[in-house]
C-alpha atoms as a PDB file:
ATOM      1  CA  MET A   1       7.192  -6.661  21.256  1.00  0.00           C
ATOM      2  CA  LEU A   2      10.078  -4.504  20.114  1.00  0.00           C
ATOM      3  CA  GLN A   3      13.183  -6.111  18.714  1.00  0.00           C
ATOM      4  CA  GLN A   4      15.927  -4.013  20.262  1.00  0.00           C
ATOM      5  CA  THR A   5      18.870  -5.959  18.810  1.00  0.00           C
ATOM      6  CA  ARG A   6      19.084  -6.670  15.126  1.00  0.00           C
ATOM      7  CA  THR A   7      21.832  -8.393  13.202  1.00  0.00           C
ATOM      8  CA  PHE A   8      23.083  -6.998   9.903  1.00  0.00           C
ATOM      9  CA  SER A   9      21.017  -9.590   7.988  1.00  0.00           C
ATOM     10  CA  ASP A  10      17.941  -8.573  10.024  1.00  0.00           C
ATOM     11  CA  LYS A  11      18.486  -4.957   8.969  1.00  0.00           C
ATOM     12  CA  ILE A  12      18.871  -5.880   5.299  1.00  0.00           C
ATOM     13  CA  LEU A  13      15.723  -8.025   5.513  1.00  0.00           C
ATOM     14  CA  LEU A  14      13.797  -5.157   7.106  1.00  0.00           C
ATOM     15  CA  VAL A  15      14.803  -2.820   4.265  1.00  0.00           C
ATOM     16  CA  LEU A  16      13.622  -5.470   1.795  1.00  0.00           C
ATOM     17  CA  LYS A  17      10.302  -5.679   3.651  1.00  0.00           C
ATOM     18  CA  GLY A  18      10.049  -1.911   3.292  1.00  0.00           C
ATOM     19  CA  LEU A  19      10.692  -2.340  -0.439  1.00  0.00           C
ATOM     20  CA  ALA A  20       7.841  -4.857  -0.610  1.00  0.00           C
ATOM     21  CA  MET A  21       5.508  -2.592   1.377  1.00  0.00           C
ATOM     22  CA  GLY A  22       6.305   0.400  -0.832  1.00  0.00           C
ATOM     23  CA  ALA A  23       5.692  -1.597  -4.003  1.00  0.00           C
ATOM     24  CA  ALA A  24       2.442  -3.075  -2.673  1.00  0.00           C
ATOM     25  CA  ASN A  25       1.162   0.330  -1.551  1.00  0.00           C
ATOM     26  CA  LYS A  26       1.547   1.723  -5.057  1.00  0.00           C
ATOM     27  CA  VAL A  27      -0.498  -0.996  -6.794  1.00  0.00           C
ATOM     28  CA  PRO A  28      -4.281  -0.347  -6.727  1.00  0.00           C
ATOM     29  CA  GLY A  29      -5.968  -3.256  -4.953  1.00  0.00           C
ATOM     30  CA  VAL A  30      -2.897  -4.379  -3.019  1.00  0.00           C
ATOM     31  CA  SER A  31      -2.234  -3.383   0.580  1.00  0.00           C
ATOM     32  CA  GLY A  32       1.195  -2.819   2.108  1.00  0.00           C
ATOM     33  CA  GLY A  33      -0.396  -3.782   5.410  1.00  0.00           C
ATOM     34  CA  VAL A  34      -0.754  -7.333   4.078  1.00  0.00           C
ATOM     35  CA  VAL A  35       3.032  -7.472   3.652  1.00  0.00           C
ATOM     36  CA  ALA A  36       3.489  -6.338   7.265  1.00  0.00           C
ATOM     37  CA  PHE A  37       0.911  -8.863   8.438  1.00  0.00           C
ATOM     38  CA  VAL A  38       2.342 -11.866   6.583  1.00  0.00           C
ATOM     39  CA  ALA A  39       5.967 -10.919   7.250  1.00  0.00           C
ATOM     40  CA  GLY A  40       5.252 -10.854  10.968  1.00  0.00           C
ATOM     41  CA  PHE A  41       5.987  -7.236  11.884  1.00  0.00           C
ATOM     42  CA  TYR A  42       2.476  -5.722  11.741  1.00  0.00           C
ATOM     43  CA  GLU A  43       2.004  -5.322  15.493  1.00  0.00           C
ATOM     44  CA  GLU A  44       5.499  -3.885  15.962  1.00  0.00           C
ATOM     45  CA  PHE A  45       4.785  -1.461  13.116  1.00  0.00           C
ATOM     46  CA  ILE A  46       1.534  -0.255  14.719  1.00  0.00           C
ATOM     47  CA  TYR A  47       3.145  -0.107  18.181  1.00  0.00           C
ATOM     48  CA  SER A  48       6.053   1.970  16.859  1.00  0.00           C
ATOM     49  CA  LEU A  49       3.738   4.436  15.113  1.00  0.00           C
ATOM     50  CA  GLN A  50       1.795   4.817  18.361  1.00  0.00           C
ATOM     51  CA  LYS A  51       4.978   6.168  19.927  1.00  0.00           C
ATOM     52  CA  ILE A  52       4.775   9.244  17.672  1.00  0.00           C
ATOM     53  CA  ASN A  53       2.829  11.172  20.295  1.00  0.00           C
ATOM     54  CA  LEU A  54       3.036  14.166  22.651  1.00  0.00           C
ATOM     55  CA  LYS A  55       5.953  12.662  24.577  1.00  0.00           C
ATOM     56  CA  ALA A  56       7.905  12.183  21.327  1.00  0.00           C
ATOM     57  CA  PHE A  57       7.161  15.804  20.385  1.00  0.00           C
ATOM     58  CA  LYS A  58       8.490  17.002  23.751  1.00  0.00           C
ATOM     59  CA  LEU A  59      11.672  14.956  23.286  1.00  0.00           C
ATOM     60  CA  LEU A  60      12.080  16.535  19.836  1.00  0.00           C
ATOM     61  CA  LEU A  61      11.627  20.085  21.153  1.00  0.00           C
ATOM     62  CA  GLY A  62      14.021  19.344  24.003  1.00  0.00           C
ATOM     63  CA  GLY A  63      16.734  18.255  21.567  1.00  0.00           C
ATOM     64  CA  ARG A  64      16.873  14.768  23.084  1.00  0.00           C
ATOM     65  CA  PHE A  65      17.247  13.083  19.719  1.00  0.00           C
ATOM     66  CA  ARG A  66      18.841   9.872  20.981  1.00  0.00           C
ATOM     67  CA  SER A  67      16.038   9.356  23.512  1.00  0.00           C
ATOM     68  CA  LEU A  68      13.484  10.162  20.800  1.00  0.00           C
ATOM     69  CA  TYR A  69      15.068   7.645  18.418  1.00  0.00           C
ATOM     70  CA  SER A  70      14.916   4.944  21.074  1.00  0.00           C
ATOM     71  CA  TYR A  71      11.407   5.857  22.245  1.00  0.00           C
ATOM     72  CA  ILE A  72       9.783   5.604  18.791  1.00  0.00           C
ATOM     73  CA  ASN A  73      11.703   2.422  17.899  1.00  0.00           C
ATOM     74  CA  GLY A  74      13.623   4.490  15.366  1.00  0.00           C
ATOM     75  CA  ARG A  75      15.910   1.699  14.197  1.00  0.00           C
ATOM     76  CA  PHE A  76      12.922  -0.330  13.053  1.00  0.00           C
ATOM     77  CA  LEU A  77      10.989   2.578  11.499  1.00  0.00           C
ATOM     78  CA  SER A  78      14.001   4.150   9.766  1.00  0.00           C
ATOM     79  CA  LEU A  79      15.006   0.896   8.039  1.00  0.00           C
ATOM     80  CA  LEU A  80      11.434   0.184   7.001  1.00  0.00           C
ATOM     81  CA  ILE A  81      10.881   3.716   5.675  1.00  0.00           C
ATOM     82  CA  LEU A  82      14.241   3.590   3.865  1.00  0.00           C
ATOM     83  CA  GLY A  83      13.016   0.499   2.016  1.00  0.00           C
ATOM     84  CA  MET A  84       9.754   2.245   1.092  1.00  0.00           C
ATOM     85  CA  ILE A  85      11.583   5.322  -0.219  1.00  0.00           C
ATOM     86  CA  ILE A  86      13.947   3.190  -2.313  1.00  0.00           C
ATOM     87  CA  SER A  87      10.921   1.283  -3.608  1.00  0.00           C
ATOM     88  CA  TYR A  88       9.130   4.402  -4.816  1.00  0.00           C
ATOM     89  CA  PHE A  89      12.081   5.309  -7.038  1.00  0.00           C
ATOM     90  CA  SER A  90      13.023   1.810  -8.200  1.00  0.00           C
ATOM     91  CA  ILE A  91      10.612  -1.120  -7.884  1.00  0.00           C
ATOM     92  CA  SER A  92       7.603   1.173  -8.320  1.00  0.00           C
ATOM     93  CA  LYS A  93       9.049   2.430 -11.603  1.00  0.00           C
ATOM     94  CA  LEU A  94       9.494  -1.171 -12.733  1.00  0.00           C
ATOM     95  CA  LEU A  95       5.926  -1.980 -11.710  1.00  0.00           C
ATOM     96  CA  ASP A  96       4.641   0.959 -13.767  1.00  0.00           C
ATOM     97  CA  TYR A  97       6.402  -0.514 -16.807  1.00  0.00           C
ATOM     98  CA  LEU A  98       5.205  -4.080 -16.173  1.00  0.00           C
ATOM     99  CA  ILE A  99       1.578  -3.022 -15.624  1.00  0.00           C
ATOM    100  CA  ILE A 100       1.622  -1.142 -18.951  1.00  0.00           C
ATOM    101  CA  HIS A 101       3.184  -3.976 -20.956  1.00  0.00           C
ATOM    102  CA  TYR A 102       2.245  -7.162 -19.038  1.00  0.00           C
ATOM    103  CA  GLU A 103      -0.844  -6.070 -17.121  1.00  0.00           C
ATOM    104  CA  ILE A 104      -2.693  -9.373 -16.856  1.00  0.00           C
ATOM    105  CA  TYR A 105       0.384 -11.223 -15.537  1.00  0.00           C
ATOM    106  CA  VAL A 106       1.105  -8.565 -12.915  1.00  0.00           C
ATOM    107  CA  TRP A 107      -2.498  -8.655 -11.676  1.00  0.00           C
ATOM    108  CA  ALA A 108      -2.377 -12.465 -11.696  1.00  0.00           C
ATOM    109  CA  ALA A 109       0.744 -12.478  -9.513  1.00  0.00           C
ATOM    110  CA  PHE A 110      -0.830 -10.061  -7.031  1.00  0.00           C
ATOM    111  CA  PHE A 111      -4.051 -12.099  -7.090  1.00  0.00           C
ATOM    112  CA  GLY A 112      -2.000 -15.120  -6.079  1.00  0.00           C
ATOM    113  CA  MET A 113      -0.207 -13.157  -3.383  1.00  0.00           C
ATOM    114  CA  ILE A 114      -3.536 -12.170  -1.814  1.00  0.00           C
ATOM    115  CA  ILE A 115      -4.753 -15.789  -1.943  1.00  0.00           C
ATOM    116  CA  GLY A 116      -1.514 -16.837  -0.229  1.00  0.00           C
ATOM    117  CA  SER A 117      -2.007 -14.112   2.387  1.00  0.00           C
ATOM    118  CA  VAL A 118      -5.578 -15.214   3.139  1.00  0.00           C
ATOM    119  CA  TYR A 119      -4.423 -18.829   3.537  1.00  0.00           C
ATOM    120  CA  TYR A 120      -1.449 -17.923   5.719  1.00  0.00           C
ATOM    121  CA  ILE A 121      -3.407 -15.658   8.070  1.00  0.00           C
ATOM    122  CA  SER A 122      -6.425 -17.993   8.294  1.00  0.00           C
ATOM    123  CA  LYS A 123      -4.538 -21.232   8.967  1.00  0.00           C
ATOM    124  CA  ASP A 124      -3.256 -20.033  12.350  1.00  0.00           C
ATOM    125  CA  PHE A 125      -6.443 -18.236  13.354  1.00  0.00           C
ATOM    126  CA  ASP A 126      -7.809 -20.487  16.108  1.00  0.00           C
ATOM    127  CA  HIS A 127     -10.643 -18.280  17.337  1.00  0.00           C
ATOM    128  CA  TRP A 128     -13.369 -19.275  14.881  1.00  0.00           C
ATOM    129  CA  SER A 129     -16.862 -18.726  16.235  1.00  0.00           C
ATOM    130  CA  LYS A 130     -20.185 -17.441  14.914  1.00  0.00           C
ATOM    131  CA  ARG A 131     -19.124 -13.945  15.950  1.00  0.00           C
ATOM    132  CA  SER A 132     -15.756 -14.080  14.167  1.00  0.00           C
ATOM    133  CA  VAL A 133     -17.375 -15.555  11.025  1.00  0.00           C
ATOM    134  CA  LEU A 134     -19.827 -12.631  10.975  1.00  0.00           C
ATOM    135  CA  PHE A 135     -16.907 -10.187  11.177  1.00  0.00           C
ATOM    136  CA  VAL A 136     -15.161 -12.016   8.313  1.00  0.00           C
ATOM    137  CA  ILE A 137     -18.313 -11.783   6.189  1.00  0.00           C
ATOM    138  CA  ALA A 138     -18.645  -8.069   7.026  1.00  0.00           C
ATOM    139  CA  GLY A 139     -15.025  -7.532   5.933  1.00  0.00           C
ATOM    140  CA  ILE A 140     -15.605  -9.418   2.670  1.00  0.00           C
ATOM    141  CA  ILE A 141     -18.759  -7.414   1.889  1.00  0.00           C
ATOM    142  CA  ALA A 142     -16.945  -4.125   2.584  1.00  0.00           C
ATOM    143  CA  GLY A 143     -13.959  -5.159   0.433  1.00  0.00           C
ATOM    144  CA  VAL A 144     -16.142  -6.243  -2.490  1.00  0.00           C
ATOM    145  CA  ALA A 145     -18.364  -3.143  -2.229  1.00  0.00           C
ATOM    146  CA  ILE A 146     -15.321  -0.847  -2.377  1.00  0.00           C
ATOM    147  CA  SER A 147     -14.096  -2.624  -5.528  1.00  0.00           C
ATOM    148  CA  PHE A 148     -17.283  -1.670  -7.410  1.00  0.00           C
ATOM    149  CA  LEU A 149     -17.362   2.017  -6.498  1.00  0.00           C
ATOM    150  CA  GLU A 150     -17.065   4.531  -9.349  1.00  0.00           C
ATOM    151  CA  PRO A 151     -13.868   6.648  -9.497  1.00  0.00           C
ATOM    152  CA  ALA A 152     -14.174  10.434  -9.143  1.00  0.00           C
ATOM    153  CA  LYS A 153     -12.399  13.168 -11.111  1.00  0.00           C
ATOM    154  CA  GLU A 154      -8.898  14.424 -10.284  1.00  0.00           C
ATOM    155  CA  ASN A 155      -8.874  17.175  -7.655  1.00  0.00           C
ATOM    156  CA  ASP A 156      -5.666  19.029  -6.682  1.00  0.00           C
ATOM    157  CA  ASN A 157      -7.235  21.208  -3.972  1.00  0.00           C
ATOM    158  CA  LEU A 158      -4.654  21.085  -1.170  1.00  0.00           C
ATOM    159  CA  PHE A 159      -7.214  20.464   1.577  1.00  0.00           C
ATOM    160  CA  PHE A 160      -8.599  17.531  -0.393  1.00  0.00           C
ATOM    161  CA  VAL A 161      -5.053  16.297  -1.068  1.00  0.00           C
ATOM    162  CA  PHE A 162      -4.383  16.388   2.706  1.00  0.00           C
ATOM    163  CA  PHE A 163      -7.535  14.293   3.229  1.00  0.00           C
ATOM    164  CA  CYS A 164      -6.342  11.895   0.506  1.00  0.00           C
ATOM    165  CA  GLY A 165      -3.124  11.464   2.477  1.00  0.00           C
ATOM    166  CA  ILE A 166      -5.029  10.563   5.639  1.00  0.00           C
ATOM    167  CA  VAL A 167      -7.243   8.038   3.865  1.00  0.00           C
ATOM    168  CA  GLY A 168      -4.699   6.793   1.320  1.00  0.00           C
ATOM    169  CA  VAL A 169      -2.238   5.714   4.015  1.00  0.00           C
ATOM    170  CA  SER A 170      -4.838   3.190   5.190  1.00  0.00           C
ATOM    171  CA  GLY A 171      -3.178   0.590   2.965  1.00  0.00           C
ATOM    172  CA  MET A 172      -0.143   0.601   5.259  1.00  0.00           C
ATOM    173  CA  THR A 173      -2.120   0.247   8.470  1.00  0.00           C
ATOM    174  CA  LEU A 174      -5.198  -1.728   7.412  1.00  0.00           C
ATOM    175  CA  PRO A 175      -4.346  -5.026   5.667  1.00  0.00           C
ATOM    176  CA  GLY A 176      -6.699  -5.662   2.769  1.00  0.00           C
ATOM    177  CA  LEU A 177      -7.734  -2.034   2.303  1.00  0.00           C
ATOM    178  CA  SER A 178      -5.690  -0.696  -0.598  1.00  0.00           C
ATOM    179  CA  GLY A 179      -4.703   2.938  -0.153  1.00  0.00           C
ATOM    180  CA  SER A 180      -3.816   3.154  -3.855  1.00  0.00           C
ATOM    181  CA  PHE A 181      -7.238   1.897  -4.868  1.00  0.00           C
ATOM    182  CA  ILE A 182      -8.887   4.421  -2.530  1.00  0.00           C
ATOM    183  CA  LEU A 183      -6.849   7.153  -4.234  1.00  0.00           C
ATOM    184  CA  MET A 184      -8.036   5.854  -7.603  1.00  0.00           C
ATOM    185  CA  LEU A 185     -11.636   6.103  -6.390  1.00  0.00           C
ATOM    186  CA  PHE A 186     -10.910   9.689  -5.308  1.00  0.00           C
ATOM    187  CA  GLY A 187      -9.529  10.354  -8.799  1.00  0.00           C
ATOM    188  CA  ASN A 188      -6.082  11.315  -7.496  1.00  0.00           C
ATOM    189  CA  TYR A 189      -4.019   8.151  -7.998  1.00  0.00           C
ATOM    190  CA  VAL A 190      -2.091   9.471 -11.007  1.00  0.00           C
ATOM    191  CA  LEU A 191      -1.644  12.913  -9.449  1.00  0.00           C
ATOM    192  CA  LEU A 192      -0.357  11.723  -6.063  1.00  0.00           C
ATOM    193  CA  LEU A 193       1.499   8.479  -6.734  1.00  0.00           C
ATOM    194  CA  ILE A 194       2.843   9.067 -10.233  1.00  0.00           C
ATOM    195  CA  ASP A 195       3.002  12.718 -11.293  1.00  0.00           C
ATOM    196  CA  SER A 196       4.032  14.210  -7.936  1.00  0.00           C
ATOM    197  CA  VAL A 197       6.532  11.426  -7.178  1.00  0.00           C
ATOM    198  CA  ASN A 198       8.065  11.843 -10.638  1.00  0.00           C
ATOM    199  CA  ALA A 199       8.244  15.611 -10.027  1.00  0.00           C
ATOM    200  CA  LEU A 200      10.176  14.995  -6.806  1.00  0.00           C
ATOM    201  CA  PHE A 201      12.514  12.579  -8.592  1.00  0.00           C
ATOM    202  CA  ASP A 202      13.140  15.100 -11.388  1.00  0.00           C
ATOM    203  CA  THR A 203      13.743  17.862  -8.829  1.00  0.00           C
ATOM    204  CA  MET A 204      16.255  15.766  -6.894  1.00  0.00           C
ATOM    205  CA  THR A 205      18.033  14.984 -10.158  1.00  0.00           C
ATOM    206  CA  ASP A 206      18.162  18.690 -11.007  1.00  0.00           C
ATOM    207  CA  LEU A 207      19.582  19.512  -7.571  1.00  0.00           C
ATOM    208  CA  VAL A 208      22.332  16.905  -7.973  1.00  0.00           C
ATOM    209  CA  PHE A 209      23.422  18.701 -11.148  1.00  0.00           C
ATOM    210  CA  MET A 210      22.977  22.130  -9.485  1.00  0.00           C
ATOM    211  CA  ASP A 211      20.170  22.998 -11.880  1.00  0.00           C
ATOM    212  CA  PHE A 212      17.696  25.352 -10.154  1.00  0.00           C
ATOM    213  CA  SER A 213      15.652  26.240 -13.224  1.00  0.00           C
ATOM    214  CA  PHE A 214      12.716  24.205 -11.888  1.00  0.00           C
ATOM    215  CA  ILE A 215      11.835  27.070  -9.515  1.00  0.00           C
ATOM    216  CA  HIS A 216      10.425  28.867 -12.575  1.00  0.00           C
ATOM    217  CA  ASN A 217       8.399  25.803 -13.595  1.00  0.00           C
ATOM    218  CA  SER A 218       4.922  26.486 -12.163  1.00  0.00           C
ATOM    219  CA  GLU A 219       3.690  22.955 -12.910  1.00  0.00           C
ATOM    220  CA  ARG A 220       6.660  21.400 -11.076  1.00  0.00           C
ATOM    221  CA  ILE A 221       6.170  23.678  -8.071  1.00  0.00           C
ATOM    222  CA  ARG A 222       2.454  22.841  -8.007  1.00  0.00           C
ATOM    223  CA  LEU A 223       3.199  19.104  -7.987  1.00  0.00           C
ATOM    224  CA  LEU A 224       5.788  19.528  -5.202  1.00  0.00           C
ATOM    225  CA  GLN A 225       3.228  21.432  -3.126  1.00  0.00           C
ATOM    226  CA  VAL A 226       0.709  18.663  -3.743  1.00  0.00           C
ATOM    227  CA  LEU A 227       3.251  16.019  -2.691  1.00  0.00           C
ATOM    228  CA  ALA A 228       4.160  17.961   0.459  1.00  0.00           C
ATOM    229  CA  MET A 229       0.501  18.279   1.494  1.00  0.00           C
ATOM    230  CA  PHE A 230      -0.138  14.612   0.670  1.00  0.00           C
ATOM    231  CA  SER A 231       2.876  13.620   2.809  1.00  0.00           C
ATOM    232  CA  LEU A 232       1.597  15.695   5.736  1.00  0.00           C
ATOM    233  CA  GLY A 233      -1.811  14.059   5.421  1.00  0.00           C
ATOM    234  CA  SER A 234      -0.197  10.627   5.272  1.00  0.00           C
ATOM    235  CA  LEU A 235       1.800  11.337   8.433  1.00  0.00           C
ATOM    236  CA  ALA A 236      -1.334  12.548  10.222  1.00  0.00           C
ATOM    237  CA  GLY A 237      -3.202   9.462   9.035  1.00  0.00           C
ATOM    238  CA  LEU A 238      -0.443   7.084  10.112  1.00  0.00           C
ATOM    239  CA  VAL A 239      -0.291   8.514  13.619  1.00  0.00           C
ATOM    240  CA  SER A 240      -4.065   8.757  14.156  1.00  0.00           C
ATOM    241  CA  LEU A 241      -4.896   5.366  12.608  1.00  0.00           C
ATOM    242  CA  SER A 242      -2.083   3.635  14.502  1.00  0.00           C
ATOM    243  CA  HIS A 243      -3.456   4.885  17.824  1.00  0.00           C
ATOM    244  CA  LEU A 244      -6.957   3.739  16.882  1.00  0.00           C
ATOM    245  CA  LEU A 245      -5.716   0.354  15.659  1.00  0.00           C
ATOM    246  CA  GLY A 246      -3.488  -0.074  18.705  1.00  0.00           C
ATOM    247  CA  TYR A 247      -6.506   0.383  20.950  1.00  0.00           C
ATOM    248  CA  VAL A 248      -8.712  -1.911  18.830  1.00  0.00           C
ATOM    249  CA  LEU A 249      -6.036  -4.640  18.654  1.00  0.00           C
ATOM    250  CA  LYS A 250      -5.640  -4.496  22.414  1.00  0.00           C
ATOM    251  CA  LYS A 251      -9.365  -4.610  23.216  1.00  0.00           C
ATOM    252  CA  TYR A 252     -10.825  -6.566  20.278  1.00  0.00           C
ATOM    253  CA  LYS A 253      -7.964  -8.556  18.764  1.00  0.00           C
ATOM    254  CA  LYS A 254     -10.049 -11.553  17.603  1.00  0.00           C
ATOM    255  CA  GLU A 255     -12.668  -9.350  15.947  1.00  0.00           C
ATOM    256  CA  THR A 256     -10.004  -7.143  14.335  1.00  0.00           C
ATOM    257  CA  TYR A 257      -8.200 -10.143  12.851  1.00  0.00           C
ATOM    258  CA  SER A 258     -11.529 -11.496  11.576  1.00  0.00           C
ATOM    259  CA  VAL A 259     -12.306  -8.227   9.771  1.00  0.00           C
ATOM    260  CA  ILE A 260      -8.757  -8.125   8.349  1.00  0.00           C
ATOM    261  CA  ILE A 261      -9.177 -11.647   6.931  1.00  0.00           C
ATOM    262  CA  GLY A 262     -12.471 -10.532   5.369  1.00  0.00           C
ATOM    263  CA  PHE A 263     -10.980  -7.326   3.955  1.00  0.00           C
ATOM    264  CA  ILE A 264      -8.107  -9.193   2.340  1.00  0.00           C
ATOM    265  CA  THR A 265     -10.488 -11.772   0.852  1.00  0.00           C
ATOM    266  CA  GLY A 266     -12.801  -9.036  -0.430  1.00  0.00           C
ATOM    267  CA  SER A 267      -9.902  -7.261  -2.122  1.00  0.00           C
ATOM    268  CA  LEU A 268      -9.552 -10.217  -4.536  1.00  0.00           C
ATOM    269  CA  GLY A 269     -12.253  -8.564  -6.622  1.00  0.00           C
ATOM    270  CA  VAL A 270     -10.073  -5.481  -7.126  1.00  0.00           C
ATOM    271  CA  VAL A 271      -7.070  -7.410  -8.446  1.00  0.00           C
ATOM    272  CA  TRP A 272      -8.992  -9.975 -10.540  1.00  0.00           C
ATOM    273  CA  PRO A 273      -6.600 -10.346 -13.504  1.00  0.00           C
ATOM    274  CA  TRP A 274      -9.147 -10.762 -16.284  1.00  0.00           C
ATOM    275  CA  LYS A 275     -10.724  -7.359 -16.721  1.00  0.00           C
ATOM    276  CA  GLU A 276     -11.012  -4.570 -19.259  1.00  0.00           C
ATOM    277  CA  LYS A 277     -10.879  -0.871 -18.446  1.00  0.00           C
ATOM    278  CA  ILE A 278     -14.078   1.101 -19.010  1.00  0.00           C
ATOM    279  CA  PHE A 279     -13.358   4.758 -19.742  1.00  0.00           C
ATOM    280  CA  LYS A 280     -15.667   7.676 -19.048  1.00  0.00           C
ATOM    281  CA  ILE A 281     -17.489   9.235 -21.995  1.00  0.00           C
ATOM    282  CA  ASN A 282     -19.434  12.472 -22.353  1.00  0.00           C
ATOM    283  CA  ALA A 283     -22.959  13.029 -23.714  1.00  0.00           C
ATOM    284  CA  GLU A 284     -21.596  13.009 -27.281  1.00  0.00           C
ATOM    285  CA  GLY A 285     -20.003   9.595 -26.765  1.00  0.00           C
ATOM    286  CA  LYS A 286     -16.428  10.932 -26.747  1.00  0.00           C
ATOM    287  CA  PHE A 287     -13.858   9.732 -24.244  1.00  0.00           C
ATOM    288  CA  LEU A 288     -13.129  12.124 -21.373  1.00  0.00           C
ATOM    289  CA  VAL A 289      -9.471  12.864 -20.670  1.00  0.00           C
ATOM    290  CA  ASP A 290      -7.619  14.337 -17.704  1.00  0.00           C
ATOM    291  CA  ARG A 291      -5.274  17.326 -17.859  1.00  0.00           C
ATOM    292  CA  HIS A 292      -2.515  15.084 -19.242  1.00  0.00           C
ATOM    293  CA  GLY A 293      -4.638  13.757 -22.096  1.00  0.00           C
ATOM    294  CA  ASN A 294      -5.096  10.303 -20.518  1.00  0.00           C
ATOM    295  CA  TYR A 295      -8.463   8.558 -20.630  1.00  0.00           C
ATOM    296  CA  ILE A 296     -10.291   8.626 -17.290  1.00  0.00           C
ATOM    297  CA  ILE A 297     -11.098   5.152 -15.923  1.00  0.00           C
ATOM    298  CA  ASP A 298     -14.776   4.752 -15.045  1.00  0.00           C
ATOM    299  CA  ASN A 299     -14.660   1.127 -13.891  1.00  0.00           C
ATOM    300  CA  TYR A 300     -13.617  -2.364 -14.940  1.00  0.00           C
ATOM    301  CA  ASP A 301     -15.465  -5.020 -16.907  1.00  0.00           C
ATOM    302  CA  ARG A 302     -14.487  -8.308 -15.275  1.00  0.00           C
ATOM    303  CA  TYR A 303     -14.776 -11.570 -17.208  1.00  0.00           C
ATOM    304  CA  PHE A 304     -13.825 -15.235 -16.917  1.00  0.00           C
ATOM    305  CA  PRO A 305     -10.768 -16.256 -18.918  1.00  0.00           C
ATOM    306  CA  SER A 306     -10.878 -18.333 -22.070  1.00  0.00           C
ATOM    307  CA  PHE A 307      -8.963 -21.586 -21.689  1.00  0.00           C
ATOM    308  CA  SER A 308      -8.375 -21.693 -25.432  1.00  0.00           C
ATOM    309  CA  ASP A 309      -6.029 -18.734 -24.988  1.00  0.00           C
ATOM    310  CA  PRO A 310      -2.421 -19.761 -24.092  1.00  0.00           C
ATOM    311  CA  ALA A 311      -2.031 -16.488 -22.148  1.00  0.00           C
ATOM    312  CA  THR A 312      -4.602 -17.777 -19.639  1.00  0.00           C
ATOM    313  CA  TYR A 313      -2.302 -20.616 -18.573  1.00  0.00           C
ATOM    314  CA  LEU A 314       0.645 -18.246 -18.201  1.00  0.00           C
ATOM    315  CA  ALA A 315      -1.532 -15.975 -16.036  1.00  0.00           C
ATOM    316  CA  ILE A 316      -2.567 -18.968 -13.883  1.00  0.00           C
ATOM    317  CA  LEU A 317       1.120 -19.821 -13.494  1.00  0.00           C
ATOM    318  CA  CYS A 318       1.677 -16.255 -12.272  1.00  0.00           C
ATOM    319  CA  VAL A 319      -1.120 -16.773  -9.734  1.00  0.00           C
ATOM    320  CA  PHE A 320       0.740 -19.784  -8.303  1.00  0.00           C
ATOM    321  CA  ILE A 321       4.011 -17.851  -8.351  1.00  0.00           C
ATOM    322  CA  GLY A 322       2.303 -15.137  -6.304  1.00  0.00           C
ATOM    323  CA  ILE A 323       1.041 -17.715  -3.798  1.00  0.00           C
ATOM    324  CA  PHE A 324       4.495 -19.260  -3.417  1.00  0.00           C
ATOM    325  CA  ILE A 325       6.131 -15.839  -2.974  1.00  0.00           C
ATOM    326  CA  VAL A 326       3.921 -15.084   0.039  1.00  0.00           C
ATOM    327  CA  LEU A 327       4.173 -18.551   1.575  1.00  0.00           C
ATOM    328  CA  GLY A 328       7.926 -18.573   0.967  1.00  0.00           C
ATOM    329  CA  LEU A 329       8.306 -15.225   2.701  1.00  0.00           C
ATOM    330  CA  ALA A 330       6.175 -16.460   5.624  1.00  0.00           C
ATOM    331  CA  TRP A 331       8.189 -19.704   5.870  1.00  0.00           C
ATOM    332  CA  TYR A 332      11.482 -17.780   5.849  1.00  0.00           C
ATOM    333  CA  GLU A 333      10.192 -15.408   8.549  1.00  0.00           C
ATOM    334  CA  GLN A 334       9.054 -18.293  10.741  1.00  0.00           C
ATOM    335  CA  ARG A 335      12.386 -20.087  10.337  1.00  0.00           C
ATOM    336  CA  ASN A 336      14.270 -16.944  11.351  1.00  0.00           C
ATOM    337  CA  SER A 337      12.089 -16.438  14.424  1.00  0.00           C
ATOM    338  CA  LEU A 338      12.943 -19.954  15.647  1.00  0.00           C
ATOM    339  CA  LYS A 339      16.692 -19.315  15.573  1.00  0.00           C
END
């Protein structure tokens, strides 16, 4: 399963896949696991994470770093994680801007990408039976049900943040289940994926210029603590979920793939482009705001587009662009694997 030898172009492509995973993980409703699934490295990703175990810990304590690197498939993981890190400070920033200014088109593109993913995964699934159809339906119901849950309030308790890390990382390991959307439901999306990441970026910038004044900034320190606890939770979640998924994929591969197809299909409701934000209000009818003065999202009001609006056709074009991006990536991956 492991690809021990990689050409320079393979390494560049793997970093780009990490970029795509990082960007997808940050968008509520989109799963980085879908990228891994469609791009053909999902099983290697899960297998590599499984190697972060007691044996790896013993190798680390024994100072056998080269053996550790080889044992956990470090070349693969390091390139993929490098792409994700670059994404969080580049593509993710661009996505933040695009969602603010061109929201409907961004959602339309991701909607198309999920449609393309469902088609790509389903077309080669040759184990259709009554049992697998039932698992697909169960996945769809779960995905749709999650999309209609009501978001909670922001909570920066470190134990809860650790739990958010465990659950939020599900988007990397479970295709179709968006970790970012789960964090939004927990009320901590802005805190964990925007504010804390920006605090880390600002801190790194300060360190480059030898500016240590941030140590007196209590808000910055709080956000760095939150990010550290979230990262620990994410690591714990990655390792534990990968072991569970590795076992399930080995014992119940057909059923697992059926549920994944259902999850991805069900997530279409989350990224439906035509929707309006519904903000929380208090008993007096005033909008509730978080600690930063931003309105708190209660849910979304989804509607069918008006075909008298020219923007609808541009959004539909973005849907097709999203479909072609996924199918193009899958085609390129298949062509490379045949070489």
